[in-house]
Coordinates of C-alpha atoms and ligand atoms in Angstrom, one line a residue:
M143 CA 8.3 -33.1 51.2
Q144 CA 9.3 -36.4 49.8
A145 CA 7.0 -35.9 46.8
A146 CA 8.6 -32.5 46.2
Q147 CA 12.0 -34.2 46.2
A148 CA 10.9 -36.7 43.7
Q149 CA 10.0 -34.0 41.2
P150 CA 12.5 -33.9 38.3
A151 CA 14.7 -30.8 38.3
P152 CA 13.7 -28.2 35.7
A153 CA 15.6 -28.4 32.5
R154 CA 17.3 -25.1 32.7
L155 CA 20.1 -23.9 30.5
A156 CA 22.5 -21.0 30.9
F157 CA 23.4 -19.5 27.5
P158 CA 26.6 -17.5 26.9
S159 CA 25.9 -13.9 25.9
L160 CA 28.2 -13.7 22.9
D161 CA 28.7 -17.3 22.1
M162 CA 26.5 -20.4 21.5
L163 CA 26.1 -23.8 23.2
R164 CA 27.4 -26.5 20.8
S165 CA 24.0 -28.1 20.4
E166 CA 22.5 -24.7 19.7
R167 CA 25.2 -23.7 17.2
N168 CA 24.8 -26.9 15.3
L169 CA 21.1 -26.9 15.0
V170 CA 20.5 -23.2 14.4
G171 CA 23.6 -23.0 12.2
A172 CA 22.4 -25.9 10.0
H173 CA 19.0 -24.3 9.4
I174 CA 20.4 -20.8 8.7
F175 CA 23.2 -22.1 6.4
T176 CA 20.7 -24.3 4.5
A177 CA 18.4 -21.3 4.2
L178 CA 21.3 -19.3 2.8
I179 CA 21.9 -22.0 0.2
A180 CA 18.2 -21.7 -0.9
L181 CA 18.7 -17.9 -0.9
T182 CA 21.8 -18.2 -3.0
I183 CA 20.0 -20.4 -5.6
G184 CA 16.9 -18.2 -5.7
I185 CA 18.0 -14.6 -5.2
F186 CA 20.1 -14.0 -8.3
M187 CA 17.1 -15.2 -10.5
G188 CA 15.3 -12.0 -9.4
P189 CA 17.3 -9.3 -11.2
F190 CA 17.7 -11.5 -14.3
Q191 CA 14.0 -11.9 -14.6
A192 CA 13.6 -8.1 -14.4
F193 CA 16.2 -7.8 -17.2
H194 CA 14.3 -10.4 -19.2
R195 CA 11.1 -8.5 -19.0
A196 CA 12.5 -5.1 -20.0
P197 CA 12.4 -4.4 -23.7
A198 CA 15.5 -2.1 -23.6
F199 CA 17.6 -4.7 -22.0
V200 CA 16.4 -7.6 -24.2
N201 CA 17.0 -5.5 -27.3
T202 CA 20.5 -4.3 -26.2
F203 CA 21.7 -7.7 -25.2
L204 CA 19.9 -9.5 -28.0
G205 CA 18.1 -11.8 -25.6
N206 CA 21.3 -13.2 -24.2
I207 CA 20.4 -12.5 -20.6
P208 CA 21.3 -15.4 -18.3
V209 CA 18.1 -16.4 -16.8
F210 CA 18.4 -20.2 -17.0
S211 CA 17.2 -22.0 -20.0
Y212 CA 13.9 -20.4 -19.9
Y213 CA 12.0 -17.7 -18.1
Y214 CA 9.4 -19.9 -16.4
Q215 CA 12.1 -22.0 -14.9
A216 CA 13.7 -18.9 -13.4
V217 CA 10.4 -17.7 -12.0
T218 CA 9.8 -21.1 -10.4
V219 CA 13.3 -21.4 -9.0
H220 CA 13.1 -17.8 -7.6
G221 CA 9.6 -18.3 -6.0
V222 CA 10.2 -21.8 -4.7
M223 CA 13.6 -21.1 -3.2
M224 CA 12.9 -17.6 -1.8
A225 CA 9.2 -17.9 -0.8
L226 CA 9.2 -21.6 0.4
F227 CA 12.6 -22.9 1.3
F228 CA 14.6 -19.8 2.4
T229 CA 11.8 -18.5 4.5
T230 CA 10.8 -21.8 6.2
L231 CA 14.3 -22.9 7.0
F232 CA 15.2 -19.4 8.3
I233 CA 12.0 -19.2 10.4
V234 CA 12.5 -22.6 12.0
G235 CA 16.2 -21.9 12.8
F236 CA 15.4 -18.4 14.2
S237 CA 12.4 -19.8 16.2
Y238 CA 14.6 -22.5 17.8
F239 CA 17.1 -19.9 18.8
V240 CA 14.6 -17.6 20.3
T241 CA 12.5 -20.3 22.0
Q242 CA 15.4 -22.0 23.7
R243 CA 17.0 -18.7 24.8
S244 CA 13.8 -17.0 26.0
L245 CA 12.6 -20.1 27.9
Q246 CA 16.2 -21.0 29.0
R247 CA 15.7 -24.6 28.3
P248 CA 16.6 -27.1 25.5
L249 CA 14.0 -28.4 23.1
V250 CA 12.2 -31.4 24.5
A251 CA 13.6 -33.8 21.9
M252 CA 16.7 -32.6 20.1
P253 CA 17.0 -35.7 17.9
L254 CA 13.6 -35.0 16.5
A255 CA 14.7 -31.5 15.5
W256 CA 17.5 -33.1 13.5
V257 CA 14.9 -35.5 11.8
A258 CA 12.9 -32.4 10.9
Y259 CA 15.9 -30.7 9.5
A260 CA 16.9 -33.8 7.5
L261 CA 13.4 -34.0 5.9
M262 CA 13.5 -30.3 4.9
L263 CA 17.1 -30.8 3.5
V264 CA 16.0 -33.8 1.4
G265 CA 13.0 -31.7 0.3
L266 CA 15.3 -29.0 -0.9
V267 CA 17.6 -31.4 -2.7
L268 CA 14.6 -33.0 -4.5
L269 CA 13.3 -29.6 -5.6
V270 CA 16.7 -28.5 -6.8
F271 CA 17.1 -31.7 -8.7
T272 CA 13.7 -31.7 -10.4
L273 CA 13.9 -27.9 -11.2
S274 CA 17.2 -28.3 -13.0
N275 CA 16.6 -31.8 -14.5
D276 CA 13.0 -31.8 -15.7
V277 CA 12.7 -28.1 -16.7
Q278 CA 9.6 -28.2 -18.8
R279 CA 7.4 -30.2 -16.5
S280 CA 8.6 -28.7 -13.1
S281 CA 8.3 -25.0 -14.0
V282 CA 4.9 -24.7 -12.4
L283 CA 5.8 -21.7 -10.3
Y284 CA 5.6 -21.5 -6.5
T285 CA 1.8 -21.7 -6.5
F286 CA 1.8 -24.9 -8.6
Y287 CA -1.7 -24.4 -9.9
P288 CA -3.2 -27.4 -11.8
P289 CA -4.0 -28.2 -14.5
M290 CA -0.2 -27.8 -14.7
I291 CA 1.2 -31.0 -13.2
A292 CA 4.8 -31.3 -12.1
P293 CA 6.9 -34.4 -11.7
A294 CA 6.2 -36.3 -8.5
M295 CA 9.5 -35.3 -7.0
F296 CA 8.4 -31.6 -7.0
Y297 CA 5.4 -32.5 -4.7
I298 CA 7.4 -35.0 -2.6
G299 CA 10.0 -32.3 -1.9
L300 CA 7.3 -29.9 -0.8
V301 CA 5.6 -32.5 1.4
L302 CA 9.0 -33.1 3.1
L303 CA 9.4 -29.4 3.7
I304 CA 6.0 -29.2 5.3
V305 CA 6.3 -32.4 7.4
G306 CA 9.7 -31.2 8.6
S307 CA 8.2 -27.9 9.6
W308 CA 5.3 -29.6 11.5
I309 CA 7.8 -31.6 13.6
A310 CA 9.5 -28.3 14.5
V311 CA 6.1 -26.8 15.3
F312 CA 5.2 -29.6 17.7
L313 CA 8.7 -29.6 19.3
T314 CA 8.2 -25.9 20.0
F315 CA 4.7 -26.5 21.4
F316 CA 5.9 -29.2 23.8
T317 CA 8.9 -27.2 24.9
Y318 CA 6.7 -24.2 25.7
N319 CA 4.2 -26.6 27.5
A320 CA 7.0 -27.9 29.7
W321 CA 8.0 -24.4 30.5
R322 CA 4.4 -23.5 31.4
K323 CA 4.2 -26.4 33.8
E324 CA 7.2 -25.1 35.6
H325 CA 5.9 -21.5 35.5
P326 CA 2.2 -21.6 36.4
G327 CA 0.5 -18.3 36.0
E328 CA 3.5 -16.6 34.3
R329 CA 3.1 -15.0 30.9
A330 CA 5.4 -16.4 28.2
P331 CA 8.1 -13.9 26.9
L332 CA 6.6 -11.9 24.1
A333 CA 8.9 -13.4 21.5
V334 CA 7.8 -17.0 22.3
F335 CA 4.2 -15.8 22.4
G336 CA 4.6 -14.6 18.8
I337 CA 6.3 -17.8 17.7
I338 CA 3.5 -19.9 19.2
V339 CA 0.9 -17.8 17.3
N340 CA 2.9 -18.2 14.1
Y341 CA 3.2 -22.0 14.4
L342 CA -0.4 -22.5 15.4
M343 CA -1.5 -20.5 12.3
W344 CA 1.0 -22.3 10.1
F345 CA -0.1 -25.8 11.2
I346 CA -3.8 -25.1 10.7
A347 CA -3.2 -23.4 7.3
S348 CA -0.8 -26.0 5.9
L349 CA -3.3 -28.8 6.5
A350 CA -5.2 -27.5 3.4
V351 CA -2.2 -27.5 1.1
A352 CA -1.3 -31.0 2.4
V353 CA -4.7 -32.2 1.3
E354 CA -4.3 -30.5 -2.1
V355 CA -0.8 -32.0 -2.7
L356 CA -1.5 -35.5 -1.3
F357 CA -4.9 -36.1 -2.7
M358 CA -5.1 -34.0 -5.9
L359 CA -1.7 -33.3 -7.4
L360 CA 0.6 -36.1 -6.4
P361 CA -1.8 -38.8 -7.4
V362 CA -2.2 -37.3 -10.9
S363 CA 1.6 -36.9 -11.2
L364 CA 2.1 -40.5 -10.3
G365 CA -0.6 -41.6 -12.7
L366 CA -2.9 -43.0 -10.0
I367 CA -5.8 -40.8 -11.0
K368 CA -6.3 -39.2 -14.4
N369 CA -7.9 -35.8 -13.7
T370 CA -7.9 -33.1 -11.1
D371 CA -9.9 -30.0 -10.3
P372 CA -8.2 -26.7 -10.7
Q373 CA -10.8 -24.6 -8.9
L374 CA -10.9 -26.8 -5.8
A375 CA -7.0 -26.9 -5.8
R376 CA -6.8 -23.1 -6.0
I377 CA -9.3 -22.8 -3.1
L378 CA -7.2 -25.2 -1.0
F379 CA -4.0 -23.5 -2.0
W380 CA -5.2 -20.0 -0.9
F381 CA -6.6 -21.4 2.4
F382 CA -2.9 -21.9 3.0
G383 CA -1.4 -19.2 0.8
H384 CA -2.6 -16.1 2.7
P385 CA -1.5 -17.3 6.2
L386 CA 1.7 -18.2 4.5
V387 CA 2.5 -14.5 4.0
Y388 CA 1.9 -13.9 7.7
F389 CA 4.0 -17.0 8.5
W390 CA 6.8 -15.0 6.8
L391 CA 5.9 -11.8 8.5
I392 CA 5.5 -12.8 12.2
P393 CA 9.2 -13.6 12.8
A394 CA 9.9 -10.1 11.5
Y395 CA 7.3 -8.8 14.0
V396 CA 9.1 -10.8 16.7
S397 CA 12.2 -9.0 15.8
W398 CA 10.5 -5.6 15.6
Y399 CA 8.7 -6.0 18.9
T400 CA 11.2 -7.8 21.0
M401 CA 14.6 -6.8 19.6
L402 CA 14.5 -3.6 17.5
P403 CA 13.3 -1.3 20.3
K404 CA 16.4 -2.1 22.4
Q405 CA 18.7 -2.3 19.4
A406 CA 17.6 1.1 18.4
G407 CA 18.3 2.5 21.9
G408 CA 14.8 2.5 23.4
R409 CA 12.1 0.1 24.7
L410 CA 8.9 -1.4 23.4
Y411 CA 6.0 1.0 23.9
S412 CA 3.4 -1.6 24.8
D413 CA 3.8 -5.4 25.3
P414 CA 0.0 -6.2 25.8
L415 CA -0.8 -4.3 22.6
A416 CA 1.7 -6.4 20.7
R417 CA 0.1 -9.6 22.1
V418 CA -3.4 -8.4 20.9
A419 CA -1.9 -7.8 17.5
F420 CA -0.4 -11.3 17.4
I421 CA -3.8 -12.8 18.4
M422 CA -5.6 -10.8 15.7
L423 CA -3.2 -12.2 13.2
L424 CA -3.9 -15.7 14.4
L425 CA -7.7 -15.2 14.1
F426 CA -7.9 -13.2 10.8
S427 CA -5.0 -14.4 8.6
I428 CA -6.8 -17.6 7.5
P429 CA -10.4 -16.5 6.7
V430 CA -9.2 -14.0 4.0
G431 CA -7.6 -16.1 1.3
V432 CA -10.5 -15.5 -1.2
H433 CA -9.0 -12.1 -1.9
H434 CA -6.6 -14.1 -4.1
L435 CA -9.6 -15.6 -5.9
Y436 CA -11.7 -12.5 -6.7
V437 CA -11.5 -13.3 -10.4
D438 CA -12.3 -17.0 -10.0
P439 CA -15.8 -17.9 -11.4
G440 CA -16.1 -20.9 -9.0
V441 CA -16.3 -18.7 -5.8
S442 CA -19.5 -16.9 -4.9
N443 CA -19.8 -13.2 -4.6
V444 CA -21.0 -13.6 -1.0
A445 CA -17.7 -15.4 -0.1
K446 CA -15.8 -12.7 -1.9
A447 CA -17.5 -10.0 0.1
V448 CA -17.0 -11.8 3.4
H449 CA -13.3 -12.3 2.7
A450 CA -12.9 -8.7 1.5
F451 CA -14.3 -7.4 4.7
L452 CA -12.0 -9.7 6.8
T453 CA -9.0 -8.6 4.7
F454 CA -9.5 -5.1 5.9
I455 CA -9.7 -6.4 9.5
V456 CA -6.5 -8.4 9.1
A457 CA -4.7 -5.1 8.3
V458 CA -5.6 -3.7 11.7
P459 CA -2.9 -5.6 13.7
S460 CA -0.4 -4.1 11.2
F461 CA -1.7 -0.6 11.9
M462 CA -1.4 -1.4 15.6
T463 CA 2.2 -2.5 14.9
A464 CA 2.9 0.7 13.0
F465 CA 1.7 2.7 16.1
N466 CA 3.5 0.5 18.6
I467 CA 6.8 0.3 16.8
G468 CA 6.6 4.0 15.7
A469 CA 6.2 4.9 19.4
S470 CA 9.1 2.7 20.4
L471 CA 11.3 4.3 17.7
E472 CA 10.2 7.7 19.0
I473 CA 11.4 6.7 22.5
A474 CA 14.7 5.5 20.9
S475 CA 15.2 8.7 18.9
R476 CA 14.7 10.8 22.0
N477 CA 17.1 8.7 24.0
N478 CA 19.6 9.2 21.1
G479 CA 19.2 13.0 21.4
G480 CA 16.5 13.6 18.8
K481 CA 13.7 16.2 18.8
G482 CA 10.6 16.5 16.7
F483 CA 9.9 14.8 13.3
W484 CA 13.4 15.1 11.8
G485 CA 14.9 13.8 15.0
F486 CA 12.6 10.8 14.7
I487 CA 14.1 10.1 11.3
F488 CA 17.7 11.2 11.7
K489 CA 18.4 10.2 15.3
Q490 CA 17.9 6.5 14.5
R491 CA 21.0 4.3 14.4
W492 CA 21.2 4.2 10.6
N493 CA 24.9 3.3 10.8
D494 CA 24.2 0.0 12.5
P495 CA 23.2 -2.6 9.8
V496 CA 21.1 -4.5 12.4
V497 CA 18.9 -1.4 13.0
A498 CA 19.1 0.1 9.5
S499 CA 17.9 -3.2 7.9
Q500 CA 14.8 -3.2 10.0
L501 CA 14.1 0.5 9.5
V502 CA 14.3 -0.1 5.8
A503 CA 12.0 -3.1 6.3
L504 CA 9.5 -0.8 8.1
L505 CA 9.6 1.9 5.4
L506 CA 9.0 -0.7 2.7
F507 CA 6.2 -2.2 4.6
L508 CA 4.4 1.1 4.5
A509 CA 4.3 0.9 0.7
G510 CA 3.6 -2.8 0.7
G511 CA 0.7 -2.4 3.2
I512 CA -0.9 0.4 1.3
T513 CA -0.8 -1.4 -2.0
G514 CA -2.2 -4.5 -0.3
L515 CA -5.1 -2.6 1.0
M516 CA -5.7 -1.1 -2.4
Q517 CA -5.9 -4.5 -4.1
A518 CA -8.0 -5.9 -1.3
S519 CA -11.0 -4.1 -2.7
A520 CA -12.6 -6.6 -5.2
Q521 CA -13.5 -4.0 -7.9
I522 CA -9.9 -2.7 -8.0
N523 CA -8.5 -6.2 -7.8
I524 CA -10.3 -7.2 -11.0
T525 CA -8.2 -4.7 -12.9
L526 CA -5.0 -5.4 -11.1
H527 CA -5.1 -9.1 -10.4
N528 CA -3.1 -10.6 -13.3
T529 CA -0.8 -7.6 -13.8
S530 CA 2.7 -6.8 -12.5
W531 CA 1.1 -4.6 -9.9
V532 CA 0.8 -7.7 -7.6
P533 CA 4.6 -8.5 -7.7
G534 CA 5.1 -4.8 -7.0
H535 CA 3.1 -5.3 -3.8
F536 CA 4.7 -8.5 -2.7
H537 CA 8.2 -7.4 -3.3
T538 CA 7.7 -4.5 -0.9
T539 CA 6.2 -6.8 1.7
L540 CA 8.0 -10.1 1.3
G541 CA 11.1 -8.7 -0.4
G542 CA 11.0 -5.6 1.7
A543 CA 9.6 -6.0 5.2
V544 CA 10.4 -9.6 5.6
A545 CA 13.6 -10.1 3.7
M546 CA 15.3 -7.0 5.1
T547 CA 14.3 -7.9 8.6
Y548 CA 15.8 -11.4 8.1
F549 CA 19.0 -9.8 6.8
G550 CA 19.0 -7.6 9.9
I551 CA 18.7 -10.7 12.0
L552 CA 21.4 -12.4 10.0
Y553 CA 23.8 -9.5 10.8
W554 CA 23.8 -10.5 14.5
L555 CA 22.9 -14.2 14.3
L556 CA 25.5 -15.2 11.7
P557 CA 28.5 -13.8 13.7
M558 CA 27.2 -15.8 16.8
I559 CA 26.9 -19.0 14.8
L560 CA 30.4 -18.6 13.3
G561 CA 31.9 -17.2 16.5
K562 CA 33.4 -14.4 14.4
G563 CA 32.5 -10.7 14.2
L564 CA 30.5 -9.2 11.3
F565 CA 32.9 -8.5 8.4
S566 CA 31.8 -4.9 7.8
K567 CA 29.1 -2.7 9.4
K568 CA 29.5 -0.2 6.6
V569 CA 28.9 -2.8 3.9
G570 CA 25.8 -3.9 5.8
M571 CA 24.5 -0.4 6.0
W572 CA 25.0 0.2 2.3
Q573 CA 23.4 -3.1 1.6
A574 CA 20.3 -2.0 3.5
L575 CA 20.2 1.4 1.8
T576 CA 20.7 0.1 -1.7
W577 CA 18.0 -2.5 -1.0
L578 CA 15.7 0.4 0.0
V579 CA 16.4 2.4 -3.2
G580 CA 16.3 -0.7 -5.5
M581 CA 13.1 -2.0 -4.0
V582 CA 11.3 1.4 -4.1
I583 CA 12.2 1.7 -7.8
F584 CA 11.3 -1.9 -8.5
G585 CA 8.0 -1.8 -6.6
F586 CA 6.9 1.5 -8.0
T587 CA 7.7 0.7 -11.6
M588 CA 6.2 -2.8 -11.5
G589 CA 3.0 -1.2 -10.1
E590 CA 3.0 1.4 -12.9
A591 CA 3.7 -1.2 -15.5
G592 CA 0.7 -3.2 -14.1
L593 CA -1.5 -0.2 -14.3
S594 CA -0.4 0.2 -17.9
G595 CA -1.5 -3.4 -18.6
A596 CA 1.7 -5.4 -18.2
P597 CA 0.7 -8.9 -17.2
R598 CA 2.6 -10.7 -14.3
R599 CA 4.4 -14.0 -14.8
A600 CA 5.0 -13.5 -18.5
D601 CA 8.1 -13.4 -20.6
L602 CA 7.1 -10.1 -22.1
A603 CA 9.8 -8.0 -23.5
N604 CA 9.1 -8.6 -27.1
S605 CA 5.5 -9.5 -27.0
P606 CA 3.2 -7.6 -29.4
Y607 CA 0.7 -6.8 -26.8
L608 CA 3.0 -4.9 -24.5
S609 CA 2.2 -1.2 -24.7
E610 CA 5.0 1.4 -25.0
T611 CA 4.2 2.8 -21.6
A612 CA 4.3 -0.6 -20.0
G613 CA 7.6 -1.3 -21.7
M614 CA 9.0 2.0 -20.3
W615 CA 8.0 1.1 -16.8
L616 CA 9.5 -2.4 -17.1
N617 CA 12.7 -0.8 -18.2
G618 CA 12.5 1.1 -15.0
S619 CA 12.0 -2.1 -13.0
A620 CA 15.2 -3.5 -14.6
I621 CA 17.1 -0.5 -13.2
G622 CA 15.6 -1.3 -9.8
G623 CA 16.7 -4.9 -10.4
M624 CA 20.2 -3.7 -11.1
I625 CA 20.4 -1.8 -7.8
L626 CA 19.0 -4.8 -6.0
F627 CA 21.7 -6.9 -7.7
V628 CA 24.4 -4.6 -6.2
S629 CA 22.7 -5.0 -2.8
V630 CA 22.7 -8.7 -3.0
V631 CA 26.4 -8.7 -3.9
L632 CA 27.0 -6.5 -0.8
L633 CA 25.0 -9.0 1.3
F634 CA 27.2 -11.9 0.1
V635 CA 30.4 -9.9 0.6
N636 CA 29.4 -9.6 4.3
I637 CA 28.4 -13.2 4.6
I638 CA 31.6 -14.6 3.0
G639 CA 33.7 -11.9 4.7
T640 CA 32.2 -12.9 8.1
I641 CA 33.1 -16.6 7.4
F642 CA 36.7 -15.5 7.1
S643 CA 36.6 -12.6 9.7
K644 CA 39.1 -12.3 12.4
K645 CA 37.1 -9.9 14.5
P646 CA 35.4 -10.8 17.8
V647 CA 31.7 -11.2 18.1
E648 CA 30.2 -7.9 19.0
Y649 CA 26.4 -8.2 18.9
E650 CA 24.7 -9.6 22.0
P651 CA 21.3 -11.0 21.0
V652 CA 18.4 -9.1 22.6
I653 CA 16.5 -11.9 24.3
S654 CA 14.0 -11.4 27.1
T655 CA 13.5 -14.3 29.5
R656 CA 10.7 -12.6 31.5
T657 CA 7.7 -10.4 30.6
E658 CA 8.2 -7.0 32.0
V659 CA 4.5 -5.9 31.9
D660 CA 1.6 -8.1 32.8
S661 CA -1.1 -8.8 30.1
P662 CA -4.6 -10.3 30.4
K663 CA -4.5 -14.0 31.1
I664 CA -7.0 -14.8 28.4
L665 CA -4.4 -13.9 25.7
E666 CA -2.6 -17.1 26.5
N667 CA -5.6 -19.3 26.6
W668 CA -4.9 -21.1 23.3
K669 CA -8.0 -23.3 23.5
V670 CA -10.2 -20.2 23.2
W671 CA -8.3 -18.8 20.2
I672 CA -8.1 -22.1 18.4
G673 CA -11.8 -22.6 18.9
I674 CA -12.5 -19.1 17.4
V675 CA -10.1 -19.8 14.4
I676 CA -12.0 -23.0 13.7
V677 CA -15.4 -21.3 13.8
L678 CA -14.2 -18.4 11.6
C679 CA -12.8 -20.9 9.1
L680 CA -16.0 -22.9 9.0
I681 CA -18.0 -19.7 8.3
A682 CA -15.6 -18.2 5.8
W683 CA -14.2 -21.3 4.1
G684 CA -16.9 -24.0 4.6
P685 CA -19.2 -22.7 1.9
V686 CA -16.3 -22.0 -0.5
I687 CA -14.9 -25.5 -0.2
V688 CA -18.4 -27.1 -0.5
Q689 CA -19.1 -25.1 -3.6
G690 CA -15.7 -25.9 -5.0
F691 CA -16.6 -29.6 -5.2
D692 CA -18.0 -30.5 -8.6
T693 CA -20.5 -33.1 -7.6
V694 CA -21.7 -33.6 -11.2
N695 CA -18.4 -34.1 -13.0
G696 CA -16.1 -34.9 -10.1
F697 CA -12.5 -34.1 -10.9
N698 CA -13.2 -32.6 -14.3
S699 CA -10.1 -31.2 -15.8
A700 CA -7.3 -32.8 -17.8
P701 CA -3.8 -32.3 -16.5
F702 CA -1.3 -30.4 -18.7
T703 CA 2.4 -29.7 -18.6
P704 CA 3.5 -26.0 -18.4
S705 CA 4.2 -26.0 -22.1
G706 CA 0.6 -26.8 -22.7
A707 CA 1.1 -30.4 -24.0
P708 CA -1.3 -32.9 -22.4
L709 CA 0.4 -35.5 -20.2
P710 CA 0.8 -38.9 -21.8
Ligands
HAS1978 FE1 -0.5 -9.3 0.2 C1 -1.2 -10.8 -2.8 C2 -3.6 -7.9 0.3 C3 0.1 -8.1 3.4 C4 2.5 -11.0 0.3 N1 0.5 -10.6 -1.0 C5 0.0 -11.1 -2.2 C6 1.0 -11.9 -2.8 C7 2.0 -12.0 -1.9 C8 1.7 -11.2 -0.8 C9 3.3 -12.9 -2.0 O1 -6.3 -8.3 -1.2 C10 0.9 -12.6 -4.2 C11 0.5 -14.0 -4.2 C12 0.5 -14.5 -5.6 O2 1.6 -15.0 -6.0 O3 -0.5 -14.4 -6.2 N2 -1.5 -8.2 1.6 C13 -2.8 -7.7 1.4 C14 -3.2 -6.9 2.5 C15 -2.1 -6.9 3.4 C16 -1.1 -7.7 2.8 C17 -4.4 -6.1 2.7 N3 1.0 -9.5 1.6 C18 1.1 -8.9 2.8 C19 2.3 -9.3 3.5 C20 2.9 -10.1 2.6 C21 2.1 -10.2 1.4 C22 2.7 -8.9 4.9 C23 4.2 -10.9 2.8 C24 5.0 -10.9 3.8 N4 -2.1 -9.3 -1.0 C25 -3.3 -8.7 -0.8 C26 -4.2 -9.1 -1.9 C27 -3.5 -9.9 -2.7 C28 -2.2 -10.0 -2.2 C29 -5.6 -8.6 -2.0 C30 -4.1 -10.6 -4.0 C31 -3.6 -9.8 -5.2 C32 -4.1 -10.6 -6.5 O4 -5.0 -10.1 -7.1 O5 -3.5 -11.6 -6.8 C33 -2.1 -6.2 4.8 O6 -2.0 -7.2 5.8 C34 -1.1 -5.2 4.9 C35 -1.2 -4.4 6.1 C36 0.0 -3.5 6.3 C37 0.0 -2.3 6.8 C38 1.3 -1.5 6.9 C39 1.8 -1.3 8.3 C40 3.1 -0.6 8.3 C41 4.0 -0.8 9.2 C42 5.3 0.0 9.1 C43 5.4 1.1 10.2 C44 6.4 2.1 9.8 C45 7.0 2.8 10.7 C46 7.9 3.9 10.2 C47 6.8 2.7 12.1 C48 -1.2 -1.6 7.1 C49 3.9 -1.8 10.4 C50 9.4 3.7 10.5 C51 10.1 4.9 10.5 C52 11.4 5.0 10.1 C53 12.1 6.2 10.3 C54 12.1 3.9 9.5

């Protein structure tokens, strides 16, 4: 009895339904607003790049299209800000919100969360500084492949982003562990389960890019070593790079599985099926990265075959998601009075921007998923790899499924952070619909341009090797870019309008603090899954990394700046 009295009381928090606790508002708000700063810097670069690659636009405007001082700077700013900073800051902020609310407890060490935030913020500042100050050398794109070597500040900024995210990862693990100790035998709420999967995968995957940056790129940039090895660096990058895309996607899945069904007027069809999908993503998202390296001579055909096979397996949890969310939306449409196929489409809550954004995300993911599966086949990939087909694919996945879901989240989360109602639901709905139209046109025309031979990542409009057909499709992608530009303006109208809004907060966040359906215990036995991930990585990546080492010449390649000039 006495021992029981000596136990510390559980750290439980009661959250207001339409408001936020001060600590929560500050922390989540800081992350979301900094993510929005990265978004603002990066997003407008997108349409201007599309204009810059379209012959009709370049000829009409005589090349005076504002896309920074030079095209590769704009592509780098766009990629780094959108794919690395906006996503990571948004994911960390959203994950803090969901974890604290679902577990009804504060993070185990709030000051550390602020340290993590400060690191990521300094990382962002360093990147913005170097990308605007040392344009020639820092325009190495978001993949920063050597032998291009950026200024040290570029890599230090990225290291800070990653280290900051690691602190957030461990804070979340410890908070979840503390909850588990107080709730023995209970299943974690599905949203937290998804976040734990995401953070486990992110931590394991980002170890490889940390090695690449700390031991291969930063030392060359600082002049500590003279040479580096592009093939090994690319291998390490893609060990990290493919799980990176699922790191972006899983928070969207958290929203689709745990929030959208209720927001749409129904319920989730199957909680255990969702957990199995999350576990499959944990297992199979890392041992597939060689599908980005099909054209690389330094990777064996056996490894390419193994990773191709596993790539088709990693699509299975997304097919399961299509089924699970499709069934949940069917339930919602029936609750909303729908019947049959057309009811399924038209009896969704299209006039609610929170729901419409996510429906648009799902529709775009259908296109993005199919194009991903097409290019996962090594033979087809050889033809498509360096063409604009690939940006066509990833704009419908990252720019479609992920970005639109994040905007859907923003439409309820931003009002909560600000304590003010969303400026306009109508503007939000039109933002979602224009994004759908713009992205469909952009994705389709980029894909067609790629099939007609338009390379990716190239300032093409007036190049002599651009065929007329490819030029025509690139003009089409600029029209898609124009519609996306309108959509971005609508997004900012709503963000700025909400800052000055006088309306009351309307959206209550959909957070579940308990699991409603039991699921097999093994699904939450993390030691088992981490063990399997390690074994799979050893089998799939071990030989690729060993082969990547050049034991004869060592680091055998000279570093170059993006302009092609050797470093002094
Ligand atoms: Fe990918 C390259 C293959 C998913 C992002 N991918 C990229 C790059 C990025 C990226 C950024 O195999 C370029 C990297 C670079 O710069 O070089 N990708 C796949 C496959 C999948 C896939 C097989 N990718 C993603 C996701 C991304 C993403 C997700 C971001 C979030 N990808 C590749 C390959 C390459 C590649 C090659 C290398 C290309 C090269 O050569 O460089 C799969 O996981 C996709 C599975 C998805 C599905 C779709 C499920 C559909 C759902 C919607 C349901 C709809 C409903 C209808 C219910 C099977 C869940 C709703 C109804 C209403 C009424 C609304």
